Coordinates of N, CA and C and ligand atoms in Angstrom, one line a residue:
E1 N -13.0 -31.6 -106.2 CA -12.8 -32.9 -105.7 C -12.6 -32.9 -104.2
W2 N -13.2 -33.8 -103.5 CA -13.2 -33.8 -102.1 C -11.8 -34.1 -101.5
S3 N -11.4 -33.4 -100.6 CA -10.1 -33.6 -100.0 C -10.3 -33.9 -98.5
D4 N -9.5 -34.7 -97.9 CA -9.6 -35.0 -96.5 C -8.6 -34.1 -95.7
E5 N -8.0 -33.1 -96.4 CA -7.2 -32.2 -95.6 C -8.0 -31.4 -94.6
A6 N -7.4 -31.1 -93.5 CA -8.0 -30.2 -92.6 C -7.5 -28.8 -92.9
V7 N -8.4 -28.0 -93.5 CA -8.0 -26.6 -94.0 C -8.6 -25.5 -93.1
I8 N -7.8 -24.5 -92.8 CA -8.4 -23.3 -92.2 C -7.8 -22.2 -93.0
Y9 N -8.4 -21.0 -93.0 CA -7.8 -19.8 -93.5 C -7.5 -18.9 -92.4
V10 N -6.4 -18.3 -92.4 CA -6.1 -17.3 -91.3 C -5.7 -16.0 -92.1
N11 N -6.5 -15.0 -91.8 CA -6.3 -13.7 -92.4 C -6.2 -13.8 -94.0
G12 N -7.0 -14.6 -94.5 CA -7.1 -14.8 -96.0 C -6.1 -15.8 -96.5
V13 N -5.2 -16.4 -95.7 CA -4.2 -17.3 -96.2 C -4.6 -18.7 -95.8
R14 N -4.5 -19.6 -96.9 CA -4.9 -21.0 -96.7 C -3.8 -21.7 -95.9
R15 N -4.3 -22.5 -94.9 CA -3.3 -23.3 -94.1 C -3.9 -24.7 -93.9
V16 N -3.1 -25.7 -94.2 CA -3.5 -27.1 -94.0 C -3.0 -27.5 -92.6
L17 N -3.9 -28.0 -91.8 CA -3.5 -28.4 -90.4 C -3.0 -29.8 -90.5
P18 N -1.8 -30.0 -90.0 CA -1.3 -31.4 -90.0 C -1.9 -32.2 -88.9
D19 N -1.8 -33.5 -88.9 CA -2.3 -34.3 -87.8 C -1.4 -34.1 -86.6
G20 N -1.9 -34.5 -85.4 CA -1.1 -34.5 -84.2 C -1.1 -33.2 -83.5
L21 N -2.0 -32.3 -83.8 CA -2.1 -31.0 -83.1 C -3.3 -30.9 -82.2
A22 N -3.8 -32.0 -81.8 CA -5.1 -32.0 -81.0 C -4.9 -31.4 -79.6
H23 N -3.6 -31.3 -79.2 CA -3.3 -30.7 -77.9 C -3.3 -29.2 -77.9
L24 N -3.4 -28.6 -79.1 CA -3.2 -27.1 -79.3 C -4.6 -26.4 -79.2
T25 N -4.6 -25.3 -78.6 CA -5.8 -24.4 -78.8 C -5.5 -23.5 -80.0
L26 N -6.6 -22.9 -80.5 CA -6.4 -22.0 -81.6 C -5.4 -20.9 -81.2
L27 N -5.5 -20.4 -80.0 CA -4.5 -19.3 -79.6 C -3.1 -19.8 -79.7
Q28 N -2.8 -21.0 -79.2 CA -1.4 -21.5 -79.3 C -1.0 -21.6 -80.7
Y29 N -1.8 -22.1 -81.6 CA -1.5 -22.3 -83.0 C -1.2 -20.9 -83.6
L30 N -2.1 -19.9 -83.4 CA -1.9 -18.6 -84.0 C -0.5 -18.0 -83.5
R31 N -0.2 -18.1 -82.2 CA 1.0 -17.5 -81.8 C 2.2 -18.3 -82.3
D32 N 2.0 -19.6 -82.4 CA 3.1 -20.5 -83.0 C 3.4 -20.1 -84.4
I33 N 2.4 -19.7 -85.2 CA 2.7 -19.3 -86.6 C 3.1 -17.8 -86.7
G34 N 3.3 -17.2 -85.6 CA 3.9 -15.8 -85.6 C 2.9 -14.7 -85.5
L35 N 1.6 -15.0 -85.3 CA 0.6 -14.0 -85.1 C 0.5 -13.7 -83.6
R36 N 1.3 -12.9 -83.1 CA 1.4 -12.7 -81.7 C 0.6 -11.5 -81.2
G37 N -0.2 -10.9 -82.1 CA -1.1 -9.8 -81.7 C -2.2 -10.3 -80.8
T38 N -2.6 -11.6 -81.0 CA -3.6 -12.2 -80.2 C -2.9 -12.7 -78.9
K39 N -3.4 -12.2 -77.7 CA -2.7 -12.3 -76.5 C -3.2 -13.4 -75.6
L40 N -2.4 -14.0 -74.8 CA -2.8 -14.9 -73.8 C -2.8 -14.2 -72.4
G41 N -4.1 -14.0 -71.9 CA -4.3 -13.4 -70.6 C -4.5 -14.4 -69.6
C42 N -5.8 -14.7 -69.4 CA -6.1 -15.7 -68.4 C -6.0 -17.1 -68.8
G43 N -6.2 -17.4 -70.1 CA -6.2 -18.8 -70.6 C -7.5 -19.6 -70.3
E44 N -8.5 -18.9 -69.7 CA -9.7 -19.7 -69.4 C -11.0 -18.9 -69.7
G45 N -10.9 -18.1 -70.7 CA -12.2 -17.5 -71.2 C -12.7 -16.3 -70.4
G46 N -11.8 -15.8 -69.5 CA -12.3 -14.7 -68.6 C -12.0 -13.3 -69.0
C47 N -11.0 -13.1 -69.9 CA -10.5 -11.7 -70.1 C -10.6 -11.2 -71.5
G48 N -10.8 -12.0 -72.5 CA -11.0 -11.5 -73.8 C -9.7 -11.1 -74.6
A49 N -8.6 -11.2 -73.9 CA -7.3 -10.7 -74.6 C -7.0 -11.6 -75.9
C50 N -7.6 -12.8 -75.9 CA -7.3 -13.7 -77.0 C -8.4 -13.7 -78.1
T51 N -9.3 -12.7 -78.1 CA -10.4 -12.7 -79.0 C -10.0 -12.6 -80.4
V52 N -10.6 -13.4 -81.2 CA -10.4 -13.4 -82.7 C -11.8 -13.5 -83.3
M53 N -11.9 -13.2 -84.6 CA -13.1 -13.4 -85.3 C -13.1 -14.7 -86.1
V54 N -14.1 -15.5 -86.0 CA -14.2 -16.7 -86.8 C -15.4 -16.6 -87.7
S55 N -15.2 -17.0 -88.9 CA -16.3 -17.0 -89.9 C -16.6 -18.4 -90.4
C56 N -17.8 -18.7 -90.5 CA -18.2 -20.0 -91.1 C -19.3 -19.8 -92.1
Y57 N -19.6 -20.8 -92.9 CA -20.5 -20.6 -94.0 C -21.8 -21.4 -93.7
D58 N -22.9 -20.7 -93.7 CA -24.2 -21.3 -93.5 C -24.8 -21.7 -94.9
R59 N -24.8 -23.0 -95.1 CA -25.3 -23.4 -96.5 C -26.8 -23.2 -96.7
T60 N -27.5 -23.1 -95.6 CA -29.0 -22.8 -95.8 C -29.2 -21.4 -96.3
T61 N -28.6 -20.5 -95.6 CA -28.9 -19.1 -96.0 C -27.8 -18.6 -97.0
K62 N -26.8 -19.4 -97.3 CA -25.7 -19.1 -98.2 C -25.1 -17.8 -97.8
K63 N -24.9 -17.6 -96.5 CA -24.2 -16.4 -96.0 C -23.1 -16.9 -95.1
S64 N -22.1 -16.0 -95.0 CA -21.1 -16.3 -94.0 C -21.5 -15.7 -92.7
L65 N -21.2 -16.4 -91.6 CA -21.5 -15.9 -90.2 C -20.2 -15.6 -89.5
H66 N -20.3 -14.5 -88.7 CA -19.1 -14.1 -88.1 C -19.3 -14.0 -86.6
F67 N -18.3 -14.6 -85.8 CA -18.4 -14.6 -84.4 C -17.1 -14.2 -83.8
A68 N -17.1 -13.5 -82.7 CA -15.9 -13.2 -81.9 C -15.8 -14.4 -80.9
I69 N -14.7 -15.0 -80.8 CA -14.5 -16.1 -79.9 C -13.2 -16.0 -79.1
N70 N -13.2 -16.7 -78.0 CA -12.0 -16.7 -77.2 C -11.1 -17.8 -77.7
A71 N -10.0 -17.4 -78.4 CA -9.1 -18.4 -79.0 C -8.5 -19.3 -78.0
C72 N -8.4 -18.9 -76.7 CA -7.8 -19.7 -75.7 C -8.6 -20.9 -75.3
L73 N -9.9 -20.8 -75.6 CA -10.8 -21.9 -75.3 C -11.1 -22.9 -76.5
A74 N -10.8 -22.4 -77.7 CA -11.1 -23.2 -78.9 C -10.1 -24.2 -79.2
P75 N -10.4 -25.5 -79.2 CA -9.4 -26.5 -79.7 C -9.1 -26.2 -81.2
L76 N -7.9 -26.3 -81.6 CA -7.5 -25.9 -82.9 C -8.4 -26.6 -84.0
Y77 N -8.6 -27.9 -83.9 CA -9.3 -28.6 -84.9 C -10.8 -28.2 -85.0
S78 N -11.3 -27.5 -83.9 CA -12.7 -27.2 -83.9 C -13.0 -26.1 -84.9
V79 N -12.0 -25.4 -85.4 CA -12.2 -24.3 -86.4 C -11.9 -24.8 -87.8
E80 N -11.8 -26.1 -88.0 CA -11.5 -26.6 -89.4 C -12.6 -26.1 -90.3
G81 N -12.2 -25.6 -91.5 CA -13.2 -25.2 -92.5 C -13.7 -23.7 -92.2
M82 N -13.0 -23.1 -91.3 CA -13.5 -21.7 -91.0 C -12.3 -20.7 -91.3
H83 N -12.8 -19.5 -91.4 CA -11.8 -18.4 -91.6 C -11.6 -17.6 -90.3
I84 N -10.3 -17.5 -89.9 CA -10.0 -16.8 -88.7 C -9.4 -15.5 -89.1
I85 N -9.9 -14.4 -88.5 CA -9.3 -13.1 -88.7 C -8.8 -12.6 -87.3
T86 N -7.5 -12.3 -87.3 CA -6.8 -11.8 -86.1 C -6.6 -10.3 -86.3
V87 N -6.1 -9.7 -85.3 CA -5.9 -8.2 -85.4 C -4.9 -7.9 -86.5
E88 N -4.0 -8.8 -86.8 CA -3.1 -8.5 -87.9 C -3.8 -8.5 -89.3
G89 N -5.0 -9.1 -89.3 CA -5.7 -9.1 -90.6 C -6.5 -7.8 -90.8
L90 N -6.5 -6.9 -89.8 CA -7.2 -5.7 -90.0 C -6.3 -4.5 -90.5
G91 N -5.2 -4.4 -89.8 CA -4.3 -3.3 -90.3 C -3.1 -3.1 -89.3
D92 N -2.2 -2.3 -89.7 CA -1.1 -2.0 -88.7 C -0.5 -0.6 -89.1
R93 N 0.5 -0.2 -88.4 CA 1.0 1.2 -88.6 C 1.6 1.3 -90.0
Q94 N 2.2 0.2 -90.5 CA 2.8 0.3 -91.8 C 1.8 0.3 -93.0
R95 N 0.8 -0.6 -92.9 CA -0.2 -0.7 -94.0 C -1.3 0.3 -93.8
G96 N -1.4 0.9 -92.6 CA -2.5 1.7 -92.3 C -3.5 1.0 -91.3
L97 N -4.0 1.7 -90.3 CA -4.8 1.1 -89.3 C -6.3 1.0 -89.9
H98 N -6.9 0.0 -89.4 CA -8.4 -0.1 -89.7 C -9.1 0.9 -88.8
P99 N -10.2 1.4 -89.3 CA -11.0 2.4 -88.5 C -11.2 2.0 -87.1
V100 N -11.4 0.7 -86.8 CA -11.7 0.2 -85.5 C -10.4 0.4 -84.6
Q101 N -9.3 0.2 -85.2 CA -8.0 0.4 -84.5 C -7.7 1.9 -84.3
E102 N -7.9 2.6 -85.4 CA -7.5 4.0 -85.4 C -8.4 4.8 -84.4
C103 N -9.6 4.5 -84.3 CA -10.4 5.3 -83.3 C -10.0 5.0 -81.9
L104 N -9.6 3.8 -81.6 CA -9.1 3.6 -80.2 C -7.8 4.4 -79.9
A105 N -6.9 4.5 -80.9 CA -5.7 5.3 -80.7 C -6.1 6.7 -80.5
K106 N -7.0 7.2 -81.4 CA -7.4 8.6 -81.3 C -8.0 9.0 -80.0
A107 N -8.8 8.1 -79.5 CA -9.5 8.4 -78.2 C -8.8 7.9 -77.0
H108 N -7.6 7.6 -77.1 CA -6.8 7.1 -75.9 C -7.4 5.9 -75.3
G109 N -7.9 5.0 -76.2 CA -8.5 3.8 -75.7 C -7.6 2.6 -75.5
S110 N -6.3 2.9 -75.6 CA -5.3 1.9 -75.4 C -4.1 2.5 -74.6
Q111 N -3.8 1.7 -73.5 CA -2.6 2.2 -72.7 C -1.5 1.2 -72.8
C112 N -1.5 0.1 -71.9 CA -0.5 -0.9 -72.1 C -0.7 -1.7 -73.4
G113 N -1.9 -1.7 -73.9 CA -2.2 -2.3 -75.1 C -2.5 -3.8 -75.1
F114 N -2.3 -4.4 -73.9 CA -2.4 -5.9 -73.9 C -3.9 -6.3 -74.2
C115 N -4.8 -5.6 -73.8 CA -6.2 -5.9 -74.1 C -6.7 -5.5 -75.4
T116 N -6.0 -4.6 -76.1 CA -6.5 -3.8 -77.2 C -6.9 -4.7 -78.4
P117 N -6.0 -5.7 -78.8 CA -6.4 -6.6 -79.9 C -7.8 -7.3 -79.7
G118 N -8.0 -7.6 -78.4 CA -9.3 -8.3 -78.1 C -10.4 -7.4 -78.2
F119 N -10.3 -6.1 -77.7 CA -11.4 -5.2 -77.9 C -11.6 -4.9 -79.4
V120 N -10.5 -4.7 -80.1 CA -10.7 -4.4 -81.6 C -11.4 -5.6 -82.3
M121 N -11.1 -6.8 -81.9 CA -11.7 -7.9 -82.6 C -13.2 -8.1 -82.2
S122 N -13.5 -7.8 -81.0 CA -14.9 -7.9 -80.5 C -15.7 -6.9 -81.3
M123 N -15.2 -5.7 -81.4 CA -15.9 -4.6 -82.1 C -16.0 -4.9 -83.6
Y124 N -14.9 -5.4 -84.1 CA -14.9 -5.7 -85.6 C -16.0 -6.8 -85.9
A125 N -16.0 -7.8 -85.1 CA -17.0 -8.9 -85.3 C -18.4 -8.4 -85.2
L126 N -18.7 -7.5 -84.3 CA -20.0 -6.9 -84.2 C -20.3 -6.2 -85.5
L127 N -19.4 -5.4 -86.0 CA -19.7 -4.6 -87.2 C -19.9 -5.5 -88.4
R128 N -19.1 -6.6 -88.5 CA -19.3 -7.5 -89.6 C -20.5 -8.3 -89.5
S129 N -21.0 -8.5 -88.4 CA -22.2 -9.4 -88.3 C -23.5 -8.6 -88.2
S130 N -23.4 -7.3 -88.1 CA -24.7 -6.5 -88.0 C -25.0 -5.9 -89.4
K131 N -26.3 -6.0 -89.8 CA -26.7 -5.4 -91.1 C -26.7 -3.9 -90.9
E132 N -27.2 -3.5 -89.8 CA -27.4 -2.1 -89.5 C -26.3 -1.6 -88.6
P133 N -26.0 -0.3 -88.5 CA -25.1 0.2 -87.5 C -25.6 -0.2 -86.1
P134 N -24.7 -0.7 -85.3 CA -25.2 -1.2 -84.0 C -25.6 0.0 -83.1
T135 N -26.4 -0.3 -82.1 CA -26.7 0.7 -81.1 C -25.6 0.8 -80.1
E136 N -25.5 1.9 -79.3 CA -24.5 2.0 -78.3 C -24.6 0.8 -77.3
E137 N -25.8 0.4 -77.0 CA -26.0 -0.7 -76.1 C -25.4 -2.0 -76.6
Q138 N -25.6 -2.2 -77.9 CA -25.0 -3.4 -78.5 C -23.5 -3.4 -78.5
I139 N -23.0 -2.2 -78.7 CA -21.5 -2.0 -78.6 C -21.0 -2.4 -77.2
E140 N -21.7 -1.8 -76.2 CA -21.3 -2.2 -74.8 C -21.4 -3.6 -74.6
D141 N -22.5 -4.2 -75.0 CA -22.7 -5.7 -74.8 C -21.6 -6.5 -75.5
C142 N -21.2 -6.1 -76.7 CA -20.2 -6.9 -77.4 C -18.9 -6.9 -76.7
L143 N -18.7 -5.9 -75.8 CA -17.4 -5.8 -75.1 C -17.4 -6.4 -73.7
A144 N -18.6 -7.0 -73.4 CA -18.7 -7.5 -72.0 C -17.7 -8.5 -71.6
G145 N -17.2 -9.3 -72.6 CA -16.2 -10.3 -72.3 C -14.7 -9.8 -72.4
N146 N -14.5 -8.5 -72.5 CA -13.2 -8.0 -72.6 C -12.8 -7.1 -71.4
L147 N -11.8 -7.5 -70.7 CA -11.3 -6.8 -69.5 C -10.1 -5.9 -69.9
C148 N -10.1 -4.7 -69.3 CA -9.0 -3.8 -69.4 C -8.6 -3.3 -68.0
R149 N -7.3 -3.5 -67.7 CA -6.9 -3.0 -66.3 C -6.4 -1.6 -66.3
C150 N -6.3 -0.9 -67.5 CA -5.7 0.4 -67.6 C -6.7 1.5 -67.8
T151 N -7.6 1.4 -68.8 CA -8.2 2.6 -69.3 C -9.5 3.0 -68.5
G152 N -10.1 2.0 -67.8 CA -11.3 2.3 -67.1 C -12.5 2.3 -68.0
Y153 N -12.3 1.7 -69.2 CA -13.4 1.4 -70.2 C -14.0 2.7 -70.9
R154 N -14.1 3.8 -70.2 CA -14.8 4.9 -70.8 C -14.2 5.3 -72.1
P155 N -12.9 5.5 -72.2 CA -12.3 5.9 -73.5 C -12.5 4.9 -74.6
I156 N -12.6 3.6 -74.2 CA -12.8 2.6 -75.2 C -14.2 2.7 -75.7
I157 N -15.2 2.8 -74.8 CA -16.6 2.9 -75.3 C -16.8 4.2 -76.1
D158 N -16.2 5.2 -75.6 CA -16.3 6.5 -76.3 C -15.7 6.4 -77.7
A159 N -14.6 5.7 -77.8 CA -13.9 5.5 -79.1 C -14.9 4.8 -80.1
F160 N -15.5 3.7 -79.6 CA -16.3 2.9 -80.5 C -17.7 3.5 -80.8
R161 N -18.0 4.6 -80.1 CA -19.3 5.2 -80.3 C -19.4 5.8 -81.8
V162 N -18.3 6.0 -82.4 CA -18.3 6.5 -83.8 C -19.1 5.5 -84.7
F163 N -19.1 4.3 -84.3 CA -19.8 3.3 -85.1 C -21.3 3.1 -84.8
A164 N -21.7 3.8 -83.8 CA -23.1 3.6 -83.3 C -24.1 4.3 -84.1
K165 N -25.3 3.7 -84.1 CA -26.4 4.3 -84.9 C -26.7 5.7 -84.6
T166 N -26.7 6.0 -83.3 CA -27.2 7.4 -82.9 C -26.1 8.4 -83.0
D167 N -24.9 8.1 -83.2 CA -23.8 9.0 -83.1 C -22.7 8.6 -84.0
N168 N -23.1 8.4 -85.3 CA -22.1 7.7 -86.2 C -21.3 8.6 -87.1
L169 N -21.3 9.9 -86.8 CA -20.6 10.7 -87.8 C -19.2 11.2 -87.3
V170 N -19.2 11.8 -86.2 CA -17.9 12.4 -85.8 C -17.6 12.0 -84.3
Y171 N -16.4 11.7 -84.0 CA -16.1 11.4 -82.6 C -16.0 12.8 -81.9
T172 N -16.9 13.0 -81.0 CA -16.8 14.2 -80.2 C -16.9 13.9 -78.8
N173 N -16.1 14.4 -77.9 CA -16.3 14.2 -76.5 C -16.3 15.6 -75.9
S174 N -17.4 15.9 -75.3 CA -17.6 17.3 -74.8 C -16.5 17.7 -73.8
S175 N -15.8 16.7 -73.2 CA -14.8 17.1 -72.2 C -13.4 17.0 -72.8
S176 N -13.3 16.9 -74.2 CA -12.0 16.6 -74.8 C -11.2 17.8 -74.9
Q177 N -11.8 19.0 -74.6 CA -11.0 20.2 -74.7 C -11.3 21.1 -73.5
N178 N -10.3 21.8 -72.9 CA -10.6 22.7 -71.9 C -10.8 24.1 -72.5
T179 N -11.0 25.1 -71.6 CA -11.4 26.4 -72.1 C -10.3 27.0 -73.0
D180 N -9.1 26.6 -72.9 CA -8.0 27.1 -73.7 C -7.9 26.4 -75.1
G181 N -8.8 25.5 -75.2 CA -8.8 24.7 -76.5 C -7.7 23.5 -76.4
Q182 N -7.2 23.3 -75.2 CA -6.2 22.3 -75.1 C -6.8 21.0 -74.9
A183 N -6.3 19.9 -75.5 CA -6.9 18.6 -75.4 C -6.8 18.1 -74.0
I184 N -7.9 17.4 -73.5 CA -7.9 16.8 -72.2 C -7.9 15.3 -72.4
C185 N -7.1 14.6 -71.7 CA -7.0 13.2 -71.9 C -8.2 12.6 -71.2
P186 N -9.0 11.8 -72.0 CA -10.2 11.2 -71.4 C -9.9 10.2 -70.3
S187 N -8.6 9.7 -70.3 CA -8.3 8.7 -69.2 C -8.0 9.4 -67.9
T188 N -7.2 10.4 -68.0 CA -6.7 11.0 -66.8 C -7.5 12.3 -66.4
G189 N -8.2 12.9 -67.4 CA -8.9 14.1 -67.1 C -7.9 15.3 -67.0
K190 N -6.6 15.1 -67.3 CA -5.7 16.2 -67.3 C -5.3 16.6 -68.7
P191 N -4.7 17.8 -68.8 CA -4.3 18.3 -70.2 C -3.5 17.2 -70.9
C192 N -3.7 17.0 -72.1 CA -3.1 15.9 -72.8 C -1.8 16.3 -73.4
S193 N -0.7 15.6 -73.1 CA 0.6 16.0 -73.6 C 1.1 15.0 -74.7
C194 N 0.3 14.0 -75.0 CA 0.8 13.0 -75.9 C 1.1 13.5 -77.3
K195 N 0.5 14.6 -77.7 CA 0.7 15.1 -79.1 C 2.2 15.6 -79.2
N196 N 2.8 16.0 -78.1 CA 4.1 16.5 -78.2 C 5.2 15.4 -77.9
E197 N 4.7 14.2 -77.5 CA 5.7 13.2 -77.2 C 6.1 12.4 -78.4
P198 N 7.4 12.3 -78.8 CA 7.7 11.5 -79.9 C 7.5 10.0 -79.6
D199 N 7.0 9.3 -80.5 CA 6.8 7.9 -80.4 C 8.1 7.2 -80.4
A200 N 8.2 6.0 -79.7 CA 9.4 5.2 -79.7 C 9.7 4.5 -81.0
N201 N 8.7 4.7 -82.0 CA 8.8 3.9 -83.2 C 10.1 4.3 -83.9
A202 N 10.8 3.2 -84.4 CA 12.2 3.4 -85.0 C 12.1 4.2 -86.3
N203 N 11.0 4.2 -87.0 CA 11.0 4.9 -88.3 C 10.8 6.4 -88.1
G204 N 10.7 6.8 -86.9 CA 10.7 8.3 -86.7 C 9.4 8.9 -86.8
S205 N 8.4 8.1 -87.1 CA 7.0 8.7 -87.1 C 6.5 8.8 -85.7
S206 N 5.6 9.6 -85.5 CA 5.1 9.8 -84.1 C 3.6 9.5 -84.1
L207 N 3.2 9.2 -82.8 CA 1.8 8.9 -82.6 C 1.0 10.1 -83.1
S208 N 1.5 11.3 -82.9 CA 0.7 12.5 -83.2 C 0.4 12.5 -84.7
S209 N 1.3 12.1 -85.5 CA 1.0 12.2 -87.0 C -0.1 11.2 -87.3
S210 N -0.1 10.0 -86.6 CA -1.1 9.1 -86.8 C -2.5 9.6 -86.4
V211 N -2.5 10.4 -85.3 CA -3.7 10.9 -84.7 C -4.2 12.0 -85.7
E212 N -3.3 12.8 -86.1 CA -3.8 13.9 -87.0 C -4.3 13.4 -88.3
R213 N -3.7 12.3 -88.8 CA -4.2 11.7 -90.1 C -5.6 11.2 -89.9
Y214 N -5.9 10.8 -88.7 CA -7.2 10.2 -88.5 C -8.4 11.1 -88.8
S215 N -9.3 10.7 -89.6 CA -10.5 11.4 -89.7 C -11.6 10.4 -89.4
P216 N -12.4 10.8 -88.5 CA -13.4 9.8 -88.0 C -14.3 9.4 -89.2
C217 N -14.6 8.1 -89.2 CA -15.4 7.6 -90.3 C -16.8 7.2 -89.7
S218 N -17.8 7.3 -90.6 CA -19.1 6.8 -90.2 C -19.1 5.3 -90.5
Y219 N -20.0 4.6 -89.8 CA -20.2 3.2 -90.1 C -20.5 2.9 -91.5
N220 N -21.2 3.8 -92.1 CA -21.6 3.6 -93.5 C -20.4 3.5 -94.5
E221 N -19.3 4.2 -94.1 CA -18.2 4.2 -95.0 C -17.6 2.8 -95.0
I222 N -17.8 2.0 -94.0 CA -17.2 0.6 -94.1 C -18.3 -0.4 -94.3
D223 N -19.5 0.1 -94.6 CA -20.6 -0.8 -94.9 C -20.8 -0.9 -96.4
G224 N -21.7 -1.8 -96.8 CA -22.1 -1.9 -98.1 C -21.0 -2.3 -99.0
N225 N -21.0 -1.8 -100.2 CA -20.0 -2.2 -101.2 C -18.5 -1.8 -100.8
A226 N -18.4 -0.6 -100.3 CA -17.1 -0.2 -99.9 C -16.5 -1.1 -98.9
Y227 N -17.4 -1.5 -97.9 CA -17.0 -2.3 -96.8 C -16.5 -3.7 -97.4
D228 N -17.3 -4.2 -98.3 CA -17.0 -5.6 -98.8 C -15.7 -5.5 -99.6
D229 N -15.5 -4.4 -100.3 CA -14.2 -4.3 -101.1 C -13.0 -4.3 -100.2
K230 N -13.1 -3.7 -99.0 CA -11.9 -3.5 -98.2 C -11.6 -4.6 -97.3
E231 N -12.7 -5.3 -96.8 CA -12.4 -6.3 -95.8 C -12.1 -7.7 -96.4
L232 N -11.5 -8.5 -95.6 CA -11.1 -9.8 -96.0 C -12.4 -10.6 -96.2
I233 N -12.6 -11.2 -97.4 CA -13.8 -11.9 -97.7 C -13.8 -13.4 -97.2
F234 N -14.9 -14.0 -97.2 CA -15.0 -15.4 -96.8 C -14.4 -16.2 -97.9
P235 N -13.4 -17.1 -97.7 CA -12.7 -17.8 -98.8 C -13.7 -18.7 -99.5
P236 N -13.8 -18.5 -100.9 CA -14.8 -19.3 -101.6 C -14.6 -20.8 -101.5
E237 N -13.3 -21.3 -101.3 CA -13.0 -22.7 -101.1 C -13.8 -23.3 -100.0
L238 N -13.9 -22.5 -98.9 CA -14.6 -23.0 -97.7 C -16.1 -23.1 -97.8
Q239 N -16.7 -22.5 -98.8 CA -18.1 -22.6 -99.1 C -18.4 -23.9 -99.6
L240 N -17.5 -24.6 -100.2 CA -17.7 -25.9 -100.9 C -17.5 -27.1 -100.0
R241 N -16.8 -26.8 -98.9 CA -16.4 -28.0 -98.1 C -17.5 -28.5 -97.2
Ligands
LIG301 FE1 -8.3 -14.7 -71.3 FE2 -8.6 -16.1 -73.5 S1 -6.8 -15.5 -72.6 S2 -10.2 -15.2 -72.4
LIG302 FE1 -3.8 -2.1 -70.5 FE2 -6.3 -2.4 -71.4 S1 -4.8 -1.0 -72.1 S2 -5.2 -3.7 -70.1

């Protein structure tokens, strides 16, 4: 039965949008409902800190389409009938990180972390919208709208290279070890000490345990059936609207 409710899904959860929110951007709405992983940087489409993935259904091809968008520019009601996935929809330290998140941590691709959810979502949207593993060039292109003031980009690009067609098996960085076998930080070029530093996390776990747990995945592991099983699906209700 047809309903005139304005419905969106956020990370797989159905939400009815009340009237009177036309002054809100999607970013303000997401943060208002407690999803503060998506950040407000510039507020004008320039930095990508607010990037989320939006999925809509194409009735002609009967497929869902996925886009990375700047939530700071999208009026809330413009995403009616769509599924929004934010960084919280991928994973976290408690439930386990998504491979896109974990490879950034492993490769020192996050420092202050303010830009990180945006980078993660741009990369995630590329993976979900490409049938084939992307090329390194496509990966760089998809990050063109994401700015980072800390890492200098190289560790981020290197991290995401595990998903690329030409180098999709193991994250290896030829400069990641010095002659003594000691890890070299890709950001500073100096011997890496972070493995010995306890994380400030209250549960006593450390970043090093998260890094050691990480085993690089190939794109194929999150593609095909296994991929569909693990990722948030397009809500069937929205295919009918
Ligand atoms: Fe900078 Fe949205 S906050 S692009
Ligand atoms: Fe600080 Fe990117 S890690 S802005």
